[in-house]
Amino acid sequence: MAGPSQKKAESNLKFAVTTSLRPAPGAIESAKQLAGQLNFPFVDRDNRSVKYLTALNCADGLLVVSSQKISFLMGKNKFFFHPGLAGLRIKEINNGKTDQMISAMSLKEGQSILDCTMGLGTDAIVASYVTGATGSVTGLECSPLISELVKRGLQSYSAEDKEMIPAMRRIKVINTNHKEYLASLKTGSYDIIYFDPMFRYPRRKSPGMNASRILANHDPIDLETIELAYNAAARRVVMKERRGSAEFVRLGFKYVLGGRYSPVAYGVKERRRTPV
Ligand SMILES: C[S@@+](CC[C@H](N)C(=O)[O-])C[C@H]1O[C@@H](n2cnc3c(N)ncnc32)[C@H](O)[C@@H]1O
C-alpha cells in the first residue's frame, strides 16, 4: 500500500490540463477555466498524445477535458468521476434490501449527513437519496483534484437512472481537511457524521481505485478527530472499516455493525437514539 511517506503528496505533483483529441465546442474554454482554478498550465491538445504532452510539460499527470467528463491520467492510472455502485444500492434499497451503511447510520428522510471522507462520492449519493430533498449531505475531501472532479461530476453526470440524479445534484462538496472543519462546528451541527478512511490494509488492488489512491490522503484518523465529530453530531458518528479491524478499538467504537458475510463493518457511536 502506498502510505503517506511512500507516495508523493498531491501538492508536490505537477499536472497540466488539455482537451480530448477532437474537443467539443466549449471544451477548450472549460479546460482553460479548470486549469486557472487549479493553478495548472493549460496546453493545446493539437493532435498530440497524452504521453507526449505529459513529458513536454514535465508533468506527473494530465487532466483531459471532453464533453462527457474530465479524466485524470497518470502513467497507466486513470481516474474520472462515476457513481460506482450507488445506482445498484439505491435499486436494492427500493426493493426492500438492507443497505448496511444506511442501517448503521439509522438514516431517515430529512436528516443531515456530514461525509468526512467523500472520495468518489458513492456513499454520499446513497445517503443523499435516502435523506431526500428535505435532508442534506455535505461531503468533505482534502484532495483538491478529487474534490474538484467529483464536485463537477456530481453536477453534470447524466444517466438513465432518474432517481439518482437529483440525489447527486443535492450534495454539497467542500475541499478541506475534515479535522479542521470538525473543529469549527457547534454541537448538533449534523445528525450523522460519517468516516470511510482508506483502509489501513487494503483488501485487494482494484483497477478503478488505483488512480484515486495516488491522490487520496492515506493518513489514519486520530482519536481527537473522532471526539470532534462526536461533539458535532446530533445523533451518530459512523466509521466504515474492514471487519475485525483494530481501528474500531483504537478509535473507541464499542458497537460494530454489518452483514454477517460482509468484508466491511461499521463502527457506531451514538449520541441520541433515532426513533424507529
Ligand atoms: C476510501 S475513500 C472514501 C470513499 C467514499 N466513501 C466513496 O463512497 O466513494 C477515502 C477518501 O477520504 C479522503 N480523506 C482522507 N483523509 C481525509 C481528511 N483528513 N480530510 C478530508 N478527506 C480525507 C481521501 O483523500 C479519500 O478520497
PDB file of C-alpha atoms and ligand atoms in Angstrom:
ATOM      1  CA  MET A   1       0.000   0.000   0.000  1.00  0.00           C
ATOM      2  CA  ALA A   2       1.206   3.489  -0.805  1.00  0.00           C
ATOM      3  CA  GLY A   3       1.399   5.043   2.642  1.00  0.00           C
ATOM      4  CA  PRO A   4       1.865   8.773   3.231  1.00  0.00           C
ATOM      5  CA  SER A   5       5.644   8.529   3.406  1.00  0.00           C
ATOM      6  CA  GLN A   6       5.929   6.335   0.288  1.00  0.00           C
ATOM      7  CA  LYS A   7       3.857   8.426  -2.041  1.00  0.00           C
ATOM      8  CA  LYS A   8       4.451  11.913  -3.301  1.00  0.00           C
ATOM      9  CA  ALA A   9       1.902  14.332  -1.796  1.00  0.00           C
ATOM     10  CA  GLU A  10      -0.577  15.723  -4.311  1.00  0.00           C
ATOM     11  CA  SER A  11       0.765  19.237  -3.677  1.00  0.00           C
ATOM     12  CA  ASN A  12       4.186  18.063  -4.957  1.00  0.00           C
ATOM     13  CA  LEU A  13       2.783  16.580  -8.155  1.00  0.00           C
ATOM     14  CA  LYS A  14       2.739  18.636 -11.323  1.00  0.00           C
ATOM     15  CA  PHE A  15      -0.261  18.454 -13.647  1.00  0.00           C
ATOM     16  CA  ALA A  16      -1.306  20.112 -16.905  1.00  0.00           C
ATOM     17  CA  VAL A  17      -4.784  20.443 -18.427  1.00  0.00           C
ATOM     18  CA  THR A  18      -5.752  19.733 -22.032  1.00  0.00           C
ATOM     19  CA  THR A  19      -8.766  18.578 -24.066  1.00  0.00           C
ATOM     20  CA  SER A  20      -9.702  15.364 -25.851  1.00  0.00           C
ATOM     21  CA  LEU A  21      -8.362  14.900 -29.403  1.00  0.00           C
ATOM     22  CA  ARG A  22     -11.480  16.369 -31.026  1.00  0.00           C
ATOM     23  CA  PRO A  23     -12.738  18.847 -28.451  1.00  0.00           C
ATOM     24  CA  ALA A  24     -16.467  19.626 -28.465  1.00  0.00           C
ATOM     25  CA  PRO A  25     -17.461  23.295 -28.649  1.00  0.00           C
ATOM     26  CA  GLY A  26     -16.736  24.894 -25.297  1.00  0.00           C
ATOM     27  CA  ALA A  27     -14.273  22.189 -24.168  1.00  0.00           C
ATOM     28  CA  ILE A  28     -11.231  24.436 -24.673  1.00  0.00           C
ATOM     29  CA  GLU A  29     -12.804  27.229 -22.614  1.00  0.00           C
ATOM     30  CA  SER A  30     -13.838  24.726 -19.962  1.00  0.00           C
ATOM     31  CA  ALA A  31     -10.298  23.240 -19.835  1.00  0.00           C
ATOM     32  CA  LYS A  32      -8.749  26.721 -19.545  1.00  0.00           C
ATOM     33  CA  GLN A  33     -11.155  27.579 -16.730  1.00  0.00           C
ATOM     34  CA  LEU A  34     -10.275  24.340 -14.873  1.00  0.00           C
ATOM     35  CA  ALA A  35      -6.555  24.987 -15.358  1.00  0.00           C
ATOM     36  CA  GLY A  36      -6.927  28.511 -13.929  1.00  0.00           C
ATOM     37  CA  GLN A  37      -8.959  27.281 -10.980  1.00  0.00           C
ATOM     38  CA  LEU A  38      -6.492  24.522 -10.060  1.00  0.00           C
ATOM     39  CA  ASN A  39      -3.487  26.650 -10.927  1.00  0.00           C
ATOM     40  CA  PHE A  40      -2.167  24.219 -13.558  1.00  0.00           C
ATOM     41  CA  PRO A  41      -0.956  25.182 -17.053  1.00  0.00           C
ATOM     42  CA  PHE A  42      -3.360  24.740 -19.986  1.00  0.00           C
ATOM     43  CA  VAL A  43      -1.851  23.095 -23.059  1.00  0.00           C
ATOM     44  CA  ASP A  44      -3.410  22.868 -26.554  1.00  0.00           C
ATOM     45  CA  ARG A  45      -4.064  19.223 -27.492  1.00  0.00           C
ATOM     46  CA  ASP A  46      -3.139  19.831 -31.124  1.00  0.00           C
ATOM     47  CA  ASN A  47      -3.443  16.134 -32.052  1.00  0.00           C
ATOM     48  CA  ARG A  48      -0.617  15.160 -29.679  1.00  0.00           C
ATOM     49  CA  SER A  49      -0.634  12.075 -27.420  1.00  0.00           C
ATOM     50  CA  VAL A  50      -1.160  12.175 -23.661  1.00  0.00           C
ATOM     51  CA  LYS A  51       2.304  10.682 -23.149  1.00  0.00           C
ATOM     52  CA  TYR A  52       3.919  13.346 -25.321  1.00  0.00           C
ATOM     53  CA  LEU A  53       2.096  16.245 -23.610  1.00  0.00           C
ATOM     54  CA  THR A  54       2.880  14.896 -20.150  1.00  0.00           C
ATOM     55  CA  ALA A  55       6.602  14.716 -20.988  1.00  0.00           C
ATOM     56  CA  LEU A  56       6.554  18.077 -22.803  1.00  0.00           C
ATOM     57  CA  ASN A  57       5.188  19.792 -19.698  1.00  0.00           C
ATOM     58  CA  CYS A  58       7.487  17.829 -17.325  1.00  0.00           C
ATOM     59  CA  ALA A  59       4.210  16.860 -15.632  1.00  0.00           C
ATOM     60  CA  ASP A  60       3.351  13.856 -13.463  1.00  0.00           C
ATOM     61  CA  GLY A  61      -0.145  13.628 -14.955  1.00  0.00           C
ATOM     62  CA  LEU A  62      -2.627  15.198 -17.307  1.00  0.00           C
ATOM     63  CA  LEU A  63      -6.253  16.292 -16.916  1.00  0.00           C
ATOM     64  CA  VAL A  64      -8.177  15.730 -20.132  1.00  0.00           C
ATOM     65  CA  VAL A  65     -11.445  17.630 -20.590  1.00  0.00           C
ATOM     66  CA  SER A  66     -14.006  16.152 -23.009  1.00  0.00           C
ATOM     67  CA  SER A  67     -17.698  16.860 -23.486  1.00  0.00           C
ATOM     68  CA  GLN A  68     -18.692  13.962 -21.216  1.00  0.00           C
ATOM     69  CA  LYS A  69     -16.121  14.035 -18.444  1.00  0.00           C
ATOM     70  CA  ILE A  70     -12.791  15.136 -17.035  1.00  0.00           C
ATOM     71  CA  SER A  71     -10.218  12.329 -16.823  1.00  0.00           C
ATOM     72  CA  PHE A  72      -7.066  12.340 -14.767  1.00  0.00           C
ATOM     73  CA  LEU A  73      -4.313  10.327 -16.444  1.00  0.00           C
ATOM     74  CA  MET A  74      -1.071   9.464 -14.728  1.00  0.00           C
ATOM     75  CA  GLY A  75       1.055   6.770 -16.382  1.00  0.00           C
ATOM     76  CA  LYS A  76      -1.215   3.730 -16.597  1.00  0.00           C
ATOM     77  CA  ASN A  77      -3.587   5.126 -13.987  1.00  0.00           C
ATOM     78  CA  LYS A  78      -6.848   6.730 -14.944  1.00  0.00           C
ATOM     79  CA  PHE A  79      -9.433   8.415 -12.759  1.00  0.00           C
ATOM     80  CA  PHE A  80     -12.722  10.073 -13.629  1.00  0.00           C
ATOM     81  CA  PHE A  81     -15.927  10.575 -11.746  1.00  0.00           C
ATOM     82  CA  HIS A  82     -18.500   7.752 -11.833  1.00  0.00           C
ATOM     83  CA  PRO A  83     -21.145   6.875  -9.269  1.00  0.00           C
ATOM     84  CA  GLY A  84     -19.776   3.344  -8.714  1.00  0.00           C
ATOM     85  CA  LEU A  85     -22.333   1.032  -7.115  1.00  0.00           C
ATOM     86  CA  ALA A  86     -24.612   3.869  -5.971  1.00  0.00           C
ATOM     87  CA  GLY A  87     -27.294   3.120  -8.596  1.00  0.00           C
ATOM     88  CA  LEU A  88     -27.387  -0.588  -7.727  1.00  0.00           C
ATOM     89  CA  ARG A  89     -27.511   0.129  -3.984  1.00  0.00           C
ATOM     90  CA  ILE A  90     -30.423   2.548  -4.489  1.00  0.00           C
ATOM     91  CA  LYS A  91     -32.302  -0.090  -6.534  1.00  0.00           C
ATOM     92  CA  GLU A  92     -31.739  -2.639  -3.776  1.00  0.00           C
ATOM     93  CA  ILE A  93     -32.988  -0.213  -1.114  1.00  0.00           C
ATOM     94  CA  ASN A  94     -36.124   0.327  -3.242  1.00  0.00           C
ATOM     95  CA  ASN A  95     -36.535  -3.463  -3.409  1.00  0.00           C
ATOM     96  CA  GLY A  96     -36.581  -3.609   0.382  1.00  0.00           C
ATOM     97  CA  LYS A  97     -32.997  -4.859   0.900  1.00  0.00           C
ATOM     98  CA  THR A  98     -30.900  -3.571   3.794  1.00  0.00           C
ATOM     99  CA  ASP A  99     -28.023  -1.266   2.931  1.00  0.00           C
ATOM    100  CA  GLN A 100     -25.531  -1.811   5.752  1.00  0.00           C
ATOM    101  CA  MET A 101     -24.242   1.782   5.742  1.00  0.00           C
ATOM    102  CA  ILE A 102     -27.770   3.259   5.863  1.00  0.00           C
ATOM    103  CA  SER A 103     -28.704   0.821   8.596  1.00  0.00           C
ATOM    104  CA  ALA A 104     -25.589   1.682  10.682  1.00  0.00           C
ATOM    105  CA  MET A 105     -26.415   5.386  10.264  1.00  0.00           C
ATOM    106  CA  SER A 106     -30.063   4.639  11.107  1.00  0.00           C
ATOM    107  CA  LEU A 107     -30.616   7.256   8.434  1.00  0.00           C
ATOM    108  CA  LYS A 108     -34.077   8.740   7.986  1.00  0.00           C
ATOM    109  CA  GLU A 109     -35.586  11.126   5.458  1.00  0.00           C
ATOM    110  CA  GLY A 110     -34.887  14.770   6.288  1.00  0.00           C
ATOM    111  CA  GLN A 111     -31.675  14.177   8.263  1.00  0.00           C
ATOM    112  CA  SER A 112     -28.357  15.942   7.675  1.00  0.00           C
ATOM    113  CA  ILE A 113     -25.157  13.982   6.999  1.00  0.00           C
ATOM    114  CA  LEU A 114     -21.557  15.107   7.008  1.00  0.00           C
ATOM    115  CA  ASP A 115     -19.431  12.685   4.957  1.00  0.00           C
ATOM    116  CA  CYS A 116     -15.907  13.442   6.187  1.00  0.00           C
ATOM    117  CA  THR A 117     -14.188  11.258   3.569  1.00  0.00           C
ATOM    118  CA  MET A 118     -16.143  11.813   0.374  1.00  0.00           C
ATOM    119  CA  GLY A 119     -13.748  10.226  -2.138  1.00  0.00           C
ATOM    120  CA  LEU A 120     -15.706   9.376  -5.307  1.00  0.00           C
ATOM    121  CA  GLY A 121     -18.965  10.138  -3.509  1.00  0.00           C
ATOM    122  CA  THR A 122     -20.657   6.714  -3.856  1.00  0.00           C
ATOM    123  CA  ASP A 123     -21.684   6.545  -0.188  1.00  0.00           C
ATOM    124  CA  ALA A 124     -22.706  10.234  -0.249  1.00  0.00           C
ATOM    125  CA  ILE A 125     -25.031   9.608  -3.242  1.00  0.00           C
ATOM    126  CA  VAL A 126     -26.765   6.693  -1.477  1.00  0.00           C
ATOM    127  CA  ALA A 127     -27.098   8.760   1.731  1.00  0.00           C
ATOM    128  CA  SER A 128     -28.430  11.731  -0.274  1.00  0.00           C
ATOM    129  CA  TYR A 129     -31.042   9.502  -1.912  1.00  0.00           C
ATOM    130  CA  VAL A 130     -32.259   8.203   1.468  1.00  0.00           C
ATOM    131  CA  THR A 131     -32.317  11.545   3.278  1.00  0.00           C
ATOM    132  CA  GLY A 132     -34.116  13.066   0.277  1.00  0.00           C
ATOM    133  CA  ALA A 133     -34.849  16.644  -0.741  1.00  0.00           C
ATOM    134  CA  THR A 134     -35.699  17.633   2.838  1.00  0.00           C
ATOM    135  CA  GLY A 135     -32.343  16.395   4.154  1.00  0.00           C
ATOM    136  CA  SER A 136     -28.805  17.360   3.239  1.00  0.00           C
ATOM    137  CA  VAL A 137     -25.428  15.766   2.508  1.00  0.00           C
ATOM    138  CA  THR A 138     -22.151  17.668   2.775  1.00  0.00           C
ATOM    139  CA  GLY A 139     -19.025  15.858   1.557  1.00  0.00           C
ATOM    140  CA  LEU A 140     -15.518  16.803   2.675  1.00  0.00           C
ATOM    141  CA  GLU A 141     -12.488  15.798   0.610  1.00  0.00           C
ATOM    142  CA  CYS A 142      -8.965  17.053   1.225  1.00  0.00           C
ATOM    143  CA  SER A 143      -7.533  16.206  -2.218  1.00  0.00           C
ATOM    144  CA  PRO A 144      -8.125  19.315  -4.379  1.00  0.00           C
ATOM    145  CA  LEU A 145      -8.163  17.214  -7.543  1.00  0.00           C
ATOM    146  CA  ILE A 146     -10.529  14.503  -6.291  1.00  0.00           C
ATOM    147  CA  SER A 147     -12.905  17.066  -4.788  1.00  0.00           C
ATOM    148  CA  GLU A 148     -12.993  19.193  -7.963  1.00  0.00           C
ATOM    149  CA  LEU A 149     -13.527  16.206 -10.279  1.00  0.00           C
ATOM    150  CA  VAL A 150     -16.223  14.746  -8.040  1.00  0.00           C
ATOM    151  CA  LYS A 151     -17.900  18.142  -7.487  1.00  0.00           C
ATOM    152  CA  ARG A 152     -18.144  18.686 -11.263  1.00  0.00           C
ATOM    153  CA  GLY A 153     -19.146  15.059 -11.882  1.00  0.00           C
ATOM    154  CA  LEU A 154     -21.978  15.200  -9.327  1.00  0.00           C
ATOM    155  CA  GLN A 155     -23.366  18.305 -11.056  1.00  0.00           C
ATOM    156  CA  SER A 156     -23.003  17.127 -14.654  1.00  0.00           C
ATOM    157  CA  TYR A 157     -23.290  13.313 -14.673  1.00  0.00           C
ATOM    158  CA  SER A 158     -26.233  12.120 -16.701  1.00  0.00           C
ATOM    159  CA  ALA A 159     -27.693   8.634 -16.604  1.00  0.00           C
ATOM    160  CA  GLU A 160     -30.874   6.791 -17.368  1.00  0.00           C
ATOM    161  CA  ASP A 161     -31.296   6.412 -13.648  1.00  0.00           C
ATOM    162  CA  LYS A 162     -33.582   9.328 -12.934  1.00  0.00           C
ATOM    163  CA  GLU A 163     -33.746   8.638  -9.169  1.00  0.00           C
ATOM    164  CA  MET A 164     -30.031   9.001  -8.638  1.00  0.00           C
ATOM    165  CA  ILE A 165     -29.549  12.313 -10.474  1.00  0.00           C
ATOM    166  CA  PRO A 166     -31.405  14.647  -8.057  1.00  0.00           C
ATOM    167  CA  ALA A 167     -29.614  12.910  -5.147  1.00  0.00           C
ATOM    168  CA  MET A 168     -26.249  13.636  -6.822  1.00  0.00           C
ATOM    169  CA  ARG A 169     -27.082  17.262  -7.586  1.00  0.00           C
ATOM    170  CA  ARG A 170     -28.034  17.983  -3.948  1.00  0.00           C
ATOM    171  CA  ILE A 171     -24.627  17.015  -2.480  1.00  0.00           C
ATOM    172  CA  LYS A 172     -22.506  19.933  -1.327  1.00  0.00           C
ATOM    173  CA  VAL A 173     -18.765  19.319  -1.764  1.00  0.00           C
ATOM    174  CA  ILE A 174     -16.108  21.120   0.281  1.00  0.00           C
ATOM    175  CA  ASN A 175     -12.371  20.772  -0.339  1.00  0.00           C
ATOM    176  CA  THR A 176     -10.981  20.736   3.169  1.00  0.00           C
ATOM    177  CA  ASN A 177      -9.348  18.589   5.807  1.00  0.00           C
ATOM    178  CA  HIS A 178     -12.123  17.109   7.955  1.00  0.00           C
ATOM    179  CA  LYS A 179     -10.299  17.716  11.251  1.00  0.00           C
ATOM    180  CA  GLU A 180     -10.170  21.484  10.656  1.00  0.00           C
ATOM    181  CA  TYR A 181     -13.790  21.543   9.519  1.00  0.00           C
ATOM    182  CA  LEU A 182     -15.000  19.499  12.503  1.00  0.00           C
ATOM    183  CA  ALA A 183     -13.160  21.809  14.913  1.00  0.00           C
ATOM    184  CA  SER A 184     -15.249  24.729  13.588  1.00  0.00           C
ATOM    185  CA  LEU A 185     -18.627  23.063  14.245  1.00  0.00           C
ATOM    186  CA  LYS A 186     -21.080  23.502  17.121  1.00  0.00           C
ATOM    187  CA  THR A 187     -22.699  20.538  18.865  1.00  0.00           C
ATOM    188  CA  GLY A 188     -25.550  19.079  16.837  1.00  0.00           C
ATOM    189  CA  SER A 189     -24.442  20.622  13.536  1.00  0.00           C
ATOM    190  CA  TYR A 190     -25.199  17.395  11.613  1.00  0.00           C
ATOM    191  CA  ASP A 191     -27.403  14.413  12.514  1.00  0.00           C
ATOM    192  CA  ILE A 192     -24.868  11.853  11.262  1.00  0.00           C
ATOM    193  CA  ILE A 193     -21.111  12.239  10.823  1.00  0.00           C
ATOM    194  CA  TYR A 194     -19.552   9.552   8.651  1.00  0.00           C
ATOM    195  CA  PHE A 195     -15.983   8.365   8.008  1.00  0.00           C
ATOM    196  CA  ASP A 196     -14.788   5.911   5.374  1.00  0.00           C
ATOM    197  CA  PRO A 197     -10.997   6.278   5.601  1.00  0.00           C
ATOM    198  CA  MET A 198      -8.580   4.499   3.280  1.00  0.00           C
ATOM    199  CA  PHE A 199      -8.276   1.006   4.787  1.00  0.00           C
ATOM    200  CA  ARG A 200      -5.151   0.535   6.865  1.00  0.00           C
ATOM    201  CA  TYR A 201      -4.687  -2.746   4.999  1.00  0.00           C
ATOM    202  CA  PRO A 202      -6.387  -2.555   1.587  1.00  0.00           C
ATOM    203  CA  ARG A 203      -8.458  -5.560   0.569  1.00  0.00           C
ATOM    204  CA  ARG A 204      -7.304  -6.071  -2.987  1.00  0.00           C
ATOM    205  CA  LYS A 205      -5.963  -3.874  -5.725  1.00  0.00           C
ATOM    206  CA  SER A 206      -8.911  -2.790  -7.818  1.00  0.00           C
ATOM    207  CA  PRO A 207      -8.004  -1.009 -11.071  1.00  0.00           C
ATOM    208  CA  GLY A 208     -10.707   1.643 -10.523  1.00  0.00           C
ATOM    209  CA  MET A 209      -9.309   2.627  -7.166  1.00  0.00           C
ATOM    210  CA  ASN A 210      -5.640   2.801  -8.179  1.00  0.00           C
ATOM    211  CA  ALA A 211      -5.617   6.316  -9.669  1.00  0.00           C
ATOM    212  CA  SER A 212      -7.670   7.814  -6.865  1.00  0.00           C
ATOM    213  CA  ARG A 213      -5.395   6.027  -4.363  1.00  0.00           C
ATOM    214  CA  ILE A 214      -2.487   8.094  -5.725  1.00  0.00           C
ATOM    215  CA  LEU A 215      -4.289  11.321  -4.885  1.00  0.00           C
ATOM    216  CA  ALA A 216      -6.091  10.211  -1.716  1.00  0.00           C
ATOM    217  CA  ASN A 217      -4.990  11.032   1.809  1.00  0.00           C
ATOM    218  CA  HIS A 218      -3.944   7.766   3.495  1.00  0.00           C
ATOM    219  CA  ASP A 219      -3.328   9.196   6.988  1.00  0.00           C
ATOM    220  CA  PRO A 220      -5.058   7.265   9.757  1.00  0.00           C
ATOM    221  CA  ILE A 221      -7.855   9.064  11.595  1.00  0.00           C
ATOM    222  CA  ASP A 222      -6.820  10.219  15.054  1.00  0.00           C
ATOM    223  CA  LEU A 223      -8.831   9.963  18.254  1.00  0.00           C
ATOM    224  CA  GLU A 224      -9.178  13.738  18.542  1.00  0.00           C
ATOM    225  CA  THR A 225     -10.946  13.823  15.143  1.00  0.00           C
ATOM    226  CA  ILE A 226     -13.459  11.220  16.320  1.00  0.00           C
ATOM    227  CA  GLU A 227     -14.021  13.220  19.526  1.00  0.00           C
ATOM    228  CA  LEU A 228     -14.582  16.403  17.482  1.00  0.00           C
ATOM    229  CA  ALA A 229     -17.075  14.502  15.315  1.00  0.00           C
ATOM    230  CA  TYR A 230     -18.864  13.143  18.388  1.00  0.00           C
ATOM    231  CA  ASN A 231     -19.219  16.684  19.765  1.00  0.00           C
ATOM    232  CA  ALA A 232     -20.537  17.999  16.439  1.00  0.00           C
ATOM    233  CA  ALA A 233     -23.029  15.151  15.813  1.00  0.00           C
ATOM    234  CA  ALA A 234     -26.654  15.290  16.914  1.00  0.00           C
ATOM    235  CA  ARG A 235     -27.236  11.524  16.585  1.00  0.00           C
ATOM    236  CA  ARG A 236     -24.376   9.284  15.463  1.00  0.00           C
ATOM    237  CA  VAL A 237     -20.786   9.016  14.349  1.00  0.00           C
ATOM    238  CA  VAL A 238     -20.285   6.075  11.977  1.00  0.00           C
ATOM    239  CA  MET A 239     -16.994   4.689  10.655  1.00  0.00           C
ATOM    240  CA  LYS A 240     -16.515   2.061   7.954  1.00  0.00           C
ATOM    241  CA  GLU A 241     -13.506  -0.250   8.130  1.00  0.00           C
ATOM    242  CA  ARG A 242     -12.568  -3.821   7.400  1.00  0.00           C
ATOM    243  CA  ARG A 243     -14.449  -6.358   9.506  1.00  0.00           C
ATOM    244  CA  GLY A 244     -12.330  -7.090  12.592  1.00  0.00           C
ATOM    245  CA  SER A 245     -10.118  -4.015  12.070  1.00  0.00           C
ATOM    246  CA  ALA A 246      -8.156  -2.883  15.115  1.00  0.00           C
ATOM    247  CA  GLU A 247      -9.144   0.683  14.134  1.00  0.00           C
ATOM    248  CA  PHE A 248     -12.547   0.203  15.812  1.00  0.00           C
ATOM    249  CA  VAL A 249     -10.888  -0.484  19.165  1.00  0.00           C
ATOM    250  CA  ARG A 250      -8.187   2.187  18.724  1.00  0.00           C
ATOM    251  CA  LEU A 251     -10.805   4.847  17.981  1.00  0.00           C
ATOM    252  CA  GLY A 252     -13.210   3.779  20.726  1.00  0.00           C
ATOM    253  CA  PHE A 253     -16.066   2.271  18.678  1.00  0.00           C
ATOM    254  CA  LYS A 254     -17.758  -0.205  21.042  1.00  0.00           C
ATOM    255  CA  TYR A 255     -20.613  -1.094  18.682  1.00  0.00           C
ATOM    256  CA  VAL A 256     -19.698  -2.580  15.344  1.00  0.00           C
ATOM    257  CA  LEU A 257     -22.478  -3.496  12.914  1.00  0.00           C
ATOM    258  CA  GLY A 258     -22.623  -5.019   9.452  1.00  0.00           C
ATOM    259  CA  GLY A 259     -23.737  -8.004   7.411  1.00  0.00           C
ATOM    260  CA  ARG A 260     -22.575 -11.374   8.677  1.00  0.00           C
ATOM    261  CA  TYR A 261     -20.684 -12.222   5.496  1.00  0.00           C
ATOM    262  CA  SER A 262     -19.607  -8.712   4.573  1.00  0.00           C
ATOM    263  CA  PRO A 263     -15.844  -7.945   4.466  1.00  0.00           C
ATOM    264  CA  VAL A 264     -16.573  -4.460   5.848  1.00  0.00           C
ATOM    265  CA  ALA A 265     -18.205  -3.318   9.065  1.00  0.00           C
ATOM    266  CA  TYR A 266     -19.489  -0.069  10.559  1.00  0.00           C
ATOM    267  CA  GLY A 267     -18.472   1.282  13.980  1.00  0.00           C
ATOM    268  CA  VAL A 268     -21.211   3.365  15.623  1.00  0.00           C
ATOM    269  CA  LYS A 269     -21.028   5.932  18.415  1.00  0.00           C
ATOM    270  CA  GLU A 270     -24.496   7.009  19.362  1.00  0.00           C
ATOM    271  CA  ARG A 271     -25.373  10.336  20.966  1.00  0.00           C
ATOM    272  CA  ARG A 272     -29.138  10.151  20.636  1.00  0.00           C
ATOM    273  CA  ARG A 273     -31.300   7.224  19.655  1.00  0.00           C
ATOM    274  CA  THR A 274     -33.191   7.743  16.412  1.00  0.00           C
ATOM    275  CA  PRO A 275     -36.924   6.934  16.866  1.00  0.00           C
ATOM    276  CA  VAL A 276     -37.841   3.935  14.703  1.00  0.00           C
TER     277      VAL A 276
HETATM  278  C1  LIG B   1     -11.960   5.311   0.978  1.00  0.00           C
HETATM  279  S1  LIG B   1     -12.145   6.885   0.287  1.00  0.00           S
HETATM  280  C2  LIG B   1     -13.848   7.233   0.547  1.00  0.00           C
HETATM  281  C3  LIG B   1     -14.731   6.572  -0.432  1.00  0.00           C
HETATM  282  C4  LIG B   1     -16.161   7.095  -0.372  1.00  0.00           C
HETATM  283  N1  LIG B   1     -16.819   6.723   0.861  1.00  0.00           N
HETATM  284  C5  LIG B   1     -16.973   6.663  -1.564  1.00  0.00           C
HETATM  285  O1  LIG B   1     -18.068   6.108  -1.376  1.00  0.00           O
HETATM  286  O2  LIG B   1     -16.525   6.905  -2.702  1.00  0.00           O
HETATM  287  C6  LIG B   1     -11.422   7.979   1.468  1.00  0.00           C
HETATM  288  C7  LIG B   1     -11.321   9.426   0.980  1.00  0.00           C
HETATM  289  O3  LIG B   1     -11.174  10.274   2.122  1.00  0.00           O
HETATM  290  C8  LIG B   1     -10.242  11.283   1.843  1.00  0.00           C
HETATM  291  N2  LIG B   1      -9.649  11.744   3.124  1.00  0.00           N
HETATM  292  C9  LIG B   1      -8.776  11.074   3.919  1.00  0.00           C
HETATM  293  N3  LIG B   1      -8.430  11.826   4.987  1.00  0.00           N
HETATM  294  C10 LIG B   1      -9.122  12.998   4.864  1.00  0.00           C
HETATM  295  C11 LIG B   1      -9.159  14.185   5.653  1.00  0.00           C
HETATM  296  N4  LIG B   1      -8.408  14.316   6.758  1.00  0.00           N
HETATM  297  N5  LIG B   1      -9.993  15.185   5.266  1.00  0.00           N
HETATM  298  C12 LIG B   1     -10.748  15.065   4.132  1.00  0.00           C
HETATM  299  N6  LIG B   1     -10.709  13.972   3.319  1.00  0.00           N
HETATM  300  C13 LIG B   1      -9.914  12.940   3.681  1.00  0.00           C
HETATM  301  C14 LIG B   1      -9.227  10.584   0.945  1.00  0.00           C
HETATM  302  O4  LIG B   1      -8.470  11.538   0.192  1.00  0.00           O
HETATM  303  C15 LIG B   1     -10.108   9.683   0.096  1.00  0.00           C
HETATM  304  O5  LIG B   1     -10.503  10.329  -1.092  1.00  0.00           O
END
